Coordinates of C-alpha atoms in Angstrom, one line a residue:
M124 CA -85.9 23.4 -20.7
S125 CA -86.7 23.9 -17.0
D126 CA -88.5 21.0 -15.5
Q127 CA -88.9 19.5 -18.9
K128 CA -90.9 16.2 -19.2
L129 CA -88.4 13.5 -19.8
Q130 CA -89.7 10.1 -20.9
K131 CA -86.6 7.9 -20.8
I132 CA -83.2 8.2 -19.1
G133 CA -80.3 5.8 -19.5
V134 CA -77.8 4.9 -16.8
L135 CA -74.4 3.3 -17.1
T136 CA -71.2 2.6 -15.1
S137 CA -67.8 3.1 -16.6
G138 CA -64.1 2.8 -15.7
G139 CA -63.0 1.1 -12.5
D140 CA -65.7 -0.3 -10.3
A141 CA -66.3 1.2 -6.8
P142 CA -68.3 0.0 -3.9
G143 CA -71.6 1.9 -3.9
M144 CA -72.1 2.0 -7.7
N145 CA -75.0 -0.4 -7.3
A146 CA -76.6 1.8 -4.7
A147 CA -76.3 4.7 -7.2
I148 CA -77.9 2.7 -10.0
R149 CA -80.7 1.7 -7.6
A150 CA -81.3 5.4 -6.7
V151 CA -81.3 6.5 -10.3
V152 CA -83.8 3.8 -11.3
R153 CA -86.1 4.3 -8.4
A154 CA -86.0 8.1 -8.8
C155 CA -86.9 7.7 -12.5
I156 CA -89.9 5.6 -11.6
Y157 CA -90.9 8.0 -8.8
Y158 CA -91.0 10.8 -11.4
D159 CA -92.8 8.7 -14.0
I160 CA -89.7 8.4 -16.2
T161 CA -88.7 5.1 -17.8
P162 CA -85.1 4.0 -16.8
Y163 CA -82.8 2.1 -19.2
G164 CA -79.8 0.2 -18.0
I165 CA -76.8 0.2 -20.3
R166 CA -74.4 -2.8 -20.0
E167 CA -70.6 -2.4 -19.9
G168 CA -70.4 1.3 -20.0
Y169 CA -69.9 3.2 -23.3
E170 CA -69.4 -0.1 -25.0
G171 CA -73.1 -0.9 -24.4
L172 CA -74.1 2.4 -26.1
I173 CA -72.1 1.5 -29.2
Q174 CA -73.4 -2.2 -29.2
N175 CA -77.0 -1.1 -28.4
D176 CA -76.8 -3.3 -25.3
M177 CA -79.6 -1.6 -23.3
Y178 CA -82.7 -2.8 -21.4
R179 CA -85.7 -1.3 -19.7
M180 CA -85.4 -1.4 -15.9
E181 CA -88.2 -1.7 -13.3
A182 CA -88.2 -1.1 -9.6
G183 CA -87.6 -4.8 -9.1
S184 CA -84.6 -4.7 -11.4
V185 CA -82.6 -3.1 -8.6
K186 CA -83.9 -5.0 -5.6
H187 CA -81.4 -6.5 -3.2
I188 CA -78.4 -4.7 -4.7
I189 CA -77.8 -1.8 -2.4
H190 CA -75.4 -3.9 -0.3
Q191 CA -73.5 -5.4 -3.2
G192 CA -70.1 -4.3 -4.3
G193 CA -69.2 -4.0 -8.0
T194 CA -71.9 -3.0 -10.6
I195 CA -74.8 -5.0 -12.0
L196 CA -74.5 -3.1 -15.2
K197 CA -70.8 -4.1 -15.6
S198 CA -68.0 -1.8 -16.6
T199 CA -65.3 -1.9 -19.3
R200 CA -62.9 0.4 -21.1
C201 CA -64.2 1.4 -24.5
D202 CA -61.7 2.6 -27.1
G203 CA -64.5 2.9 -29.7
F204 CA -66.1 5.7 -27.7
R205 CA -62.9 7.7 -28.2
T206 CA -63.7 8.0 -31.9
K207 CA -66.2 10.3 -33.6
E208 CA -67.6 7.2 -35.4
G209 CA -68.1 5.3 -32.1
R210 CA -69.9 8.2 -30.5
Q211 CA -72.1 8.7 -33.5
K212 CA -73.2 5.1 -33.3
A213 CA -73.9 5.5 -29.6
Y214 CA -76.0 8.6 -30.2
D215 CA -77.9 6.9 -33.0
N216 CA -78.7 3.9 -30.7
L217 CA -80.0 6.3 -28.0
Q218 CA -82.2 8.1 -30.6
K219 CA -83.6 4.8 -31.8
R220 CA -84.7 3.9 -28.3
G221 CA -86.0 7.4 -27.5
I222 CA -83.6 7.8 -24.6
E223 CA -83.4 11.6 -24.0
A224 CA -80.8 11.8 -21.3
L225 CA -77.9 9.9 -19.8
V226 CA -76.6 9.3 -16.2
V227 CA -72.9 8.2 -16.2
I228 CA -71.4 6.8 -13.0
G229 CA -67.6 6.8 -12.9
G230 CA -64.4 8.9 -12.5
D231 CA -62.3 11.3 -14.5
G232 CA -62.1 9.3 -17.8
T233 CA -65.8 8.6 -17.7
F234 CA -66.6 12.2 -17.3
Q235 CA -64.2 13.3 -20.1
G236 CA -66.1 11.0 -22.5
A237 CA -69.5 12.2 -21.3
N238 CA -68.5 15.8 -21.7
I239 CA -67.3 15.3 -25.3
F240 CA -70.4 13.3 -26.1
G241 CA -72.7 15.9 -24.6
K242 CA -71.1 18.7 -26.5
E243 CA -71.0 17.0 -29.9
F244 CA -74.7 16.1 -29.9
D245 CA -76.1 18.7 -27.4
F246 CA -77.2 15.7 -25.4
P247 CA -78.2 15.9 -21.7
V248 CA -75.5 14.0 -19.8
L249 CA -75.0 14.0 -16.1
G250 CA -72.2 12.6 -14.0
I251 CA -72.2 10.8 -10.6
P252 CA -68.6 10.5 -9.1
G253 CA -67.9 6.9 -8.5
T254 CA -64.2 6.2 -7.8
I255 CA -62.3 5.0 -4.8
D256 CA -59.6 7.6 -5.4
N257 CA -61.7 10.6 -4.2
D258 CA -59.9 12.7 -6.8
I259 CA -62.8 14.4 -8.5
S260 CA -63.2 18.2 -8.1
G261 CA -66.6 19.4 -7.1
T262 CA -67.4 16.9 -4.3
D263 CA -66.0 16.3 -0.9
F264 CA -66.3 12.6 -1.3
T265 CA -66.7 10.2 -4.2
I266 CA -68.7 7.0 -4.1
G267 CA -66.5 4.1 -3.0
F268 CA -63.8 6.1 -1.2
D269 CA -65.1 5.5 2.3
T270 CA -65.5 1.7 1.8
A271 CA -62.0 1.4 0.2
T272 CA -60.4 3.3 3.1
N273 CA -62.2 1.1 5.7
T274 CA -61.0 -2.0 3.8
V275 CA -57.4 -0.7 4.0
I276 CA -57.7 0.1 7.7
E277 CA -59.0 -3.4 8.5
A278 CA -56.2 -5.0 6.6
V279 CA -53.5 -2.8 8.1
D280 CA -54.9 -3.4 11.6
Q281 CA -54.3 -7.1 11.0
I282 CA -50.9 -6.6 9.6
R283 CA -50.0 -4.5 12.7
D284 CA -50.6 -7.6 14.9
T285 CA -47.9 -9.5 13.0
A286 CA -45.6 -6.4 12.9
T287 CA -45.9 -6.1 16.7
S288 CA -45.4 -9.8 17.4
H289 CA -42.2 -10.0 15.3
N290 CA -40.9 -6.4 15.6
R291 CA -41.1 -6.0 11.8
L292 CA -41.3 -3.0 9.5
F293 CA -44.1 -3.3 6.9
F294 CA -44.3 -1.4 3.7
I295 CA -48.0 -1.5 2.6
E296 CA -49.0 -0.4 -0.9
V297 CA -52.5 1.0 -1.4
M298 CA -54.3 2.2 -4.5
G299 CA -53.8 5.7 -5.8
R300 CA -51.8 6.0 -9.0
D301 CA -52.4 9.8 -9.1
S302 CA -54.1 10.4 -5.8
G303 CA -53.0 9.9 -2.2
Y304 CA -56.3 10.2 -0.5
I305 CA -56.6 6.6 0.4
A306 CA -53.0 6.5 1.7
I307 CA -53.2 9.7 3.8
S308 CA -56.6 8.8 5.3
S309 CA -55.9 5.2 6.1
G310 CA -52.3 6.1 7.2
I311 CA -53.6 8.5 9.8
A312 CA -56.4 6.2 10.9
A313 CA -54.1 3.1 11.2
G314 CA -51.2 5.0 12.9
A315 CA -48.6 4.7 10.2
E316 CA -45.1 6.0 10.9
E317 CA -44.8 7.4 7.4
I318 CA -47.2 8.0 4.5
L319 CA -46.0 8.4 0.9
I320 CA -48.2 9.9 -1.7
P321 CA -47.9 11.0 -5.4
E322 CA -48.8 14.7 -4.7
K323 CA -45.9 15.3 -2.4
D324 CA -42.4 13.9 -3.1
R325 CA -41.2 13.9 0.5
G326 CA -38.1 11.8 -0.5
M327 CA -36.1 9.1 1.1
D328 CA -34.6 11.4 3.7
K329 CA -37.9 12.1 5.3
L330 CA -38.7 8.4 5.4
I331 CA -35.3 7.5 7.0
Q332 CA -35.7 10.3 9.5
S333 CA -39.2 9.0 10.6
L334 CA -37.9 5.4 10.9
E335 CA -34.9 6.6 13.0
Q336 CA -37.2 8.5 15.2
S337 CA -39.5 5.5 15.8
S338 CA -36.4 3.4 16.5
R339 CA -35.2 5.7 19.2
R340 CA -38.7 5.6 20.7
N341 CA -38.5 1.8 20.8
K342 CA -41.7 1.3 18.9
T343 CA -42.7 -2.3 18.6
S344 CA -44.3 -2.1 15.2
R345 CA -43.6 0.2 12.2
L346 CA -45.9 0.7 9.3
V347 CA -45.3 2.7 6.1
I348 CA -48.3 3.3 3.9
V349 CA -47.4 3.9 0.2
A350 CA -49.7 5.0 -2.5
E351 CA -49.0 3.0 -5.7
G352 CA -48.1 6.2 -7.6
E353 CA -45.6 7.5 -5.1
K354 CA -42.7 9.2 -7.0
S355 CA -39.7 7.8 -5.0
G356 CA -39.9 4.4 -6.7
S357 CA -41.8 1.2 -6.4
I358 CA -42.6 -0.2 -3.0
Y359 CA -40.0 -2.9 -3.4
E360 CA -37.3 -0.3 -4.3
L361 CA -38.2 1.7 -1.2
A362 CA -38.0 -1.4 1.0
D363 CA -34.6 -2.3 -0.5
N364 CA -33.3 1.3 0.1
V365 CA -34.3 1.2 3.7
K366 CA -32.8 -2.3 4.2
Q367 CA -29.5 -1.0 2.8
K368 CA -29.6 2.0 5.2
F369 CA -30.5 0.1 8.3
G370 CA -29.0 -3.3 7.7
E371 CA -30.3 -5.9 10.1
R372 CA -31.9 -3.4 12.4
Y373 CA -35.3 -4.0 10.6
E374 CA -36.9 -7.2 9.3
I375 CA -38.7 -5.7 6.4
K376 CA -41.9 -7.1 4.7
V377 CA -43.9 -5.8 1.8
T378 CA -47.6 -6.1 1.3
V379 CA -49.5 -5.0 -1.8
L380 CA -53.3 -4.8 -0.9
G381 CA -54.3 -4.6 -4.6
H382 CA -57.9 -5.0 -5.8
I383 CA -59.4 -6.0 -2.4
Q384 CA -59.8 -2.3 -2.0
R385 CA -62.3 -2.2 -4.9
G386 CA -64.5 -4.9 -3.6
G387 CA -66.7 -5.6 -0.6
R388 CA -70.0 -4.4 0.7
P389 CA -70.3 -0.6 0.5
S390 CA -70.2 1.2 3.9
C391 CA -73.2 3.1 5.3
A392 CA -71.6 6.4 4.2
D393 CA -71.2 5.2 0.6
R394 CA -74.7 3.8 0.4
V395 CA -76.2 7.1 1.6
L396 CA -74.0 9.2 -0.6
A397 CA -74.8 7.1 -3.7
S398 CA -78.5 7.3 -2.9
R399 CA -78.4 11.1 -2.5
L400 CA -76.5 11.6 -5.8
G401 CA -78.6 9.1 -7.7
V402 CA -81.8 11.0 -6.9
A403 CA -80.1 14.4 -7.4
A404 CA -78.9 13.3 -10.9
V405 CA -82.5 12.5 -12.0
E406 CA -83.8 15.7 -10.5
A407 CA -81.1 17.7 -12.2
L408 CA -81.9 16.2 -15.6
K409 CA -85.6 16.7 -14.9
G410 CA -84.9 20.4 -14.3
G411 CA -83.1 20.8 -17.6
K412 CA -79.5 20.5 -16.5
K413 CA -76.9 19.1 -18.8
R414 CA -73.2 18.3 -18.8
I415 CA -72.8 18.7 -15.0
M416 CA -71.8 16.4 -12.2
V417 CA -73.7 16.1 -8.9
G418 CA -71.6 16.1 -5.8
V419 CA -71.7 16.9 -2.1
Q420 CA -69.9 19.8 -0.5
N421 CA -70.4 20.8 3.2
H422 CA -73.2 18.2 3.4
K423 CA -75.2 19.8 0.5
V424 CA -75.8 18.6 -3.0
V425 CA -74.0 20.8 -5.5
H426 CA -73.6 20.9 -9.3
T427 CA -70.2 21.2 -11.1
N428 CA -69.6 21.7 -14.8
L429 CA -68.3 18.4 -16.2
E430 CA -65.4 20.2 -17.9
K431 CA -64.3 21.7 -14.6
A432 CA -64.7 18.4 -12.8
T433 CA -62.3 16.8 -15.3
K434 CA -59.8 19.5 -15.6
Q435 CA -59.4 20.1 -11.9
R436 CA -58.6 17.6 -9.2
N437 CA -59.1 17.4 -5.5
T438 CA -55.9 18.4 -3.8
I439 CA -54.6 16.8 -0.6
D440 CA -55.3 19.0 2.4
E441 CA -51.9 20.2 3.8
D442 CA -53.4 19.9 7.3
L443 CA -53.7 16.2 6.8
L444 CA -50.0 15.9 6.1
K445 CA -49.3 18.0 9.2
I446 CA -51.6 15.8 11.3
A447 CA -49.9 12.6 10.0
D448 CA -46.5 14.0 11.1
I449 CA -47.7 15.0 14.5
V450 CA -49.5 11.9 15.5
S451 CA -46.8 9.5 14.2
I452 CA -44.1 10.7 16.6

């Protein structure tokens, strides 16, 4: 199958949207055209496969989208694709259109579905990691992570102005139900006093210790960055516990950044990463690869088996936790 002549490749986005997905779609489409392959866009992820909602794309179909957040192909959860019947219908629709391979852009859930589908029908499927959580094994960075982190830093910098002016303690919740990458990266960059993440249950004692330390040093602003999946409780419970401990010493405020982290124009880093991986995906399929994910490690494009990418997760670098503790004193 090496360097086989593909005629048609489909591309879809699935799961949560991430800044840079459009840049990846653009790269896939343009790479297909460069290699004389016809690209097909599939609307609303796996639902589009089942509903046969696909269309032929041209170079002009992806003009003026590299700077846009979200995804022009739309994305939705698809329960139907979890069933054998749904996947059979998706396969039949691909066969009717003569689409011979599939590029899926998304995260862990997207890749699990792609891996199952590829195995069942021996169909060439290739994954591009697009998720703000940066929790996919096999790549140093996922598309959307850099933009989301920069969005958080910009917001936290503005919150710090208020915290300093009024000597307030702010608890700021960022996205990361199972991953603390956004929290740890933005917390270090924004100068947070404490960072709470799902991977490490550091407990209330560590938080109280950090706040007491910053109080003794007469810091004029105090920021605690909390990943939404942090195990010590909700951000409101954390704030209440601290208030009970310190009484009137702190005026405590809570800010939940929410879905602003998913939106906005993708950063330069995410646009370049998306472009590299989009081209790499088409070239890998053209070379006969199947059921792999393309990623970047040590600045080089690498291939990772989809099953491995879904079963393993990126782990937080212990050095980052150490750095966060050192620079927050």
